[in-house]
Structures are given as structure tokens and as C-alpha cells.
Short mmCIF file of C-alpha atoms in Angstrom, two decimals:
data_model
loop_
_atom_site.label_atom_id
_atom_site.label_comp_id
_atom_site.label_asym_id
_atom_site.label_seq_id
_atom_site.Cartn_x
_atom_site.Cartn_y
_atom_site.Cartn_z
CA MET A 1 12.16 -7.15 13.34
CA LYS A 2 8.04 -7.26 13.63
CA THR A 3 6.49 -8.39 17.24
CA GLU A 4 4.43 -11.40 16.66
CA GLY A 5 1.32 -8.96 17.43
CA GLU A 6 2.28 -6.69 14.77
CA GLN A 7 3.20 -9.77 12.39
CA ARG A 8 -0.65 -10.71 13.25
CA ALA A 9 -2.06 -6.79 12.00
CA TRP A 10 0.01 -7.00 9.13
CA GLU A 11 -1.38 -10.32 8.10
CA ALA A 12 -4.70 -9.16 8.78
CA LEU A 13 -5.23 -5.53 7.27
CA PRO A 14 -5.65 -6.48 3.62
CA GLU A 15 -9.48 -8.19 4.78
CA SER A 16 -10.38 -3.92 6.44
CA LEU A 17 -7.57 -2.69 4.04
CA ALA A 18 -9.38 -3.59 0.67
CA PRO A 19 -12.74 -2.57 0.51
CA ARG A 20 -11.33 0.73 1.63
CA LEU A 21 -9.13 1.33 -1.07
CA LEU A 22 -11.12 -0.22 -3.61
CA ALA A 23 -13.80 2.72 -2.67
CA ALA A 24 -10.86 5.15 -3.01
CA LEU A 25 -9.88 4.21 -6.22
CA ARG A 26 -13.40 4.02 -7.36
CA ALA A 27 -14.37 7.67 -6.04
CA GLN A 28 -11.23 8.98 -7.57
CA THR A 29 -11.97 7.85 -10.62
CA ARG A 30 -15.65 7.80 -10.74
CA ASP A 31 -15.94 4.82 -11.86
CA SER A 32 -18.20 2.33 -9.42
CA ASP A 33 -17.55 -1.33 -11.32
CA LEU A 34 -13.56 -0.95 -11.10
CA ALA A 35 -12.64 -3.75 -9.33
CA TYR A 36 -9.61 -5.64 -8.52
CA ALA A 37 -8.46 -8.96 -10.45
CA ALA A 38 -6.39 -9.35 -7.55
CA ALA A 39 -6.89 -8.22 -3.83
CA PRO A 40 -4.01 -6.51 -2.27
CA ALA A 41 -1.19 -9.26 -0.78
CA PRO A 42 1.36 -8.37 1.06
CA LEU A 43 5.13 -7.58 0.25
CA GLY A 44 8.22 -7.95 2.27
CA GLY A 45 10.56 -5.55 2.04
CA GLY A 46 9.45 -2.86 3.98
CA HIS A 47 11.60 -1.19 6.75
CA TRP A 48 8.67 0.73 8.88
CA ALA A 49 5.72 1.17 6.01
CA GLN A 50 2.93 -1.97 4.94
CA LEU A 51 3.77 -2.59 1.25
CA TYR A 52 1.16 -4.54 -1.07
CA THR A 53 0.98 -5.07 -4.41
CA PHE A 54 -2.75 -5.55 -6.23
CA GLN A 55 -4.18 -5.41 -10.07
CA LEU A 56 -7.01 -3.80 -11.43
CA ALA A 57 -10.29 -5.19 -13.82
CA ARG A 58 -10.44 -3.27 -16.64
CA ALA A 59 -7.73 -0.02 -14.98
CA PRO A 60 -7.34 2.97 -16.59
CA GLY A 61 -4.65 3.99 -18.39
CA GLY A 62 -2.39 5.13 -15.35
CA LEU A 63 -4.07 1.97 -12.84
CA SER A 64 -3.03 -0.49 -14.95
CA GLY A 65 -0.33 -3.72 -14.59
CA GLU A 66 0.64 -5.15 -10.60
CA LEU A 67 0.37 -1.77 -9.01
CA VAL A 68 2.00 -1.28 -4.55
CA LEU A 69 0.00 0.16 -2.28
CA ARG A 70 2.39 1.15 1.05
CA VAL A 71 0.68 1.64 3.96
CA MET A 72 2.57 4.23 6.53
CA PRO A 73 2.21 4.18 10.24
CA ALA A 74 -0.41 6.11 11.96
CA SER A 75 -1.36 6.11 15.98
CA ASP A 76 -4.59 5.37 14.97
CA GLU A 77 -4.07 2.12 12.48
#
């Protein structure tokens, strides 16, 4: 069970995480035009990791369809 503060942080994370995730995916795929078809949105069911679903527009091979991002807790958020 999350505390109220943890829940607020969990819900706010996609706003700060989405641009960083997209930048990392652009660098990895070397596709500067890569974009979201659906930005990261929280999923339920993570025990201690935070789970998000997202989709990429015009994604290369292995990154097409619905994707899941698992964010592991860290001391530095």
C-alpha cells in the first residue's frame, strides 16, 4: 500500500519521465523523429516497481505495439 505522498509522486512521474524516456529511446534507435503514439500512463499491479504503458508512433521492429516500462525504486528518485 502506498502512502499519500508516494501515490502523488507515482502519479506525477510520467510528466517528468516521459521526455527522458523518449530521449533515451531516440538515442538508442538513432531516430530523432521518434515520438509517442501514447505517452506513458501508470499501470496497476507493480509490487515495488512502478509500471507504465506507452506506445511509439512509427516504431522500429521490436518497439511496436504496447510497451511496458518498469521503473525500479532508487534512493535518488
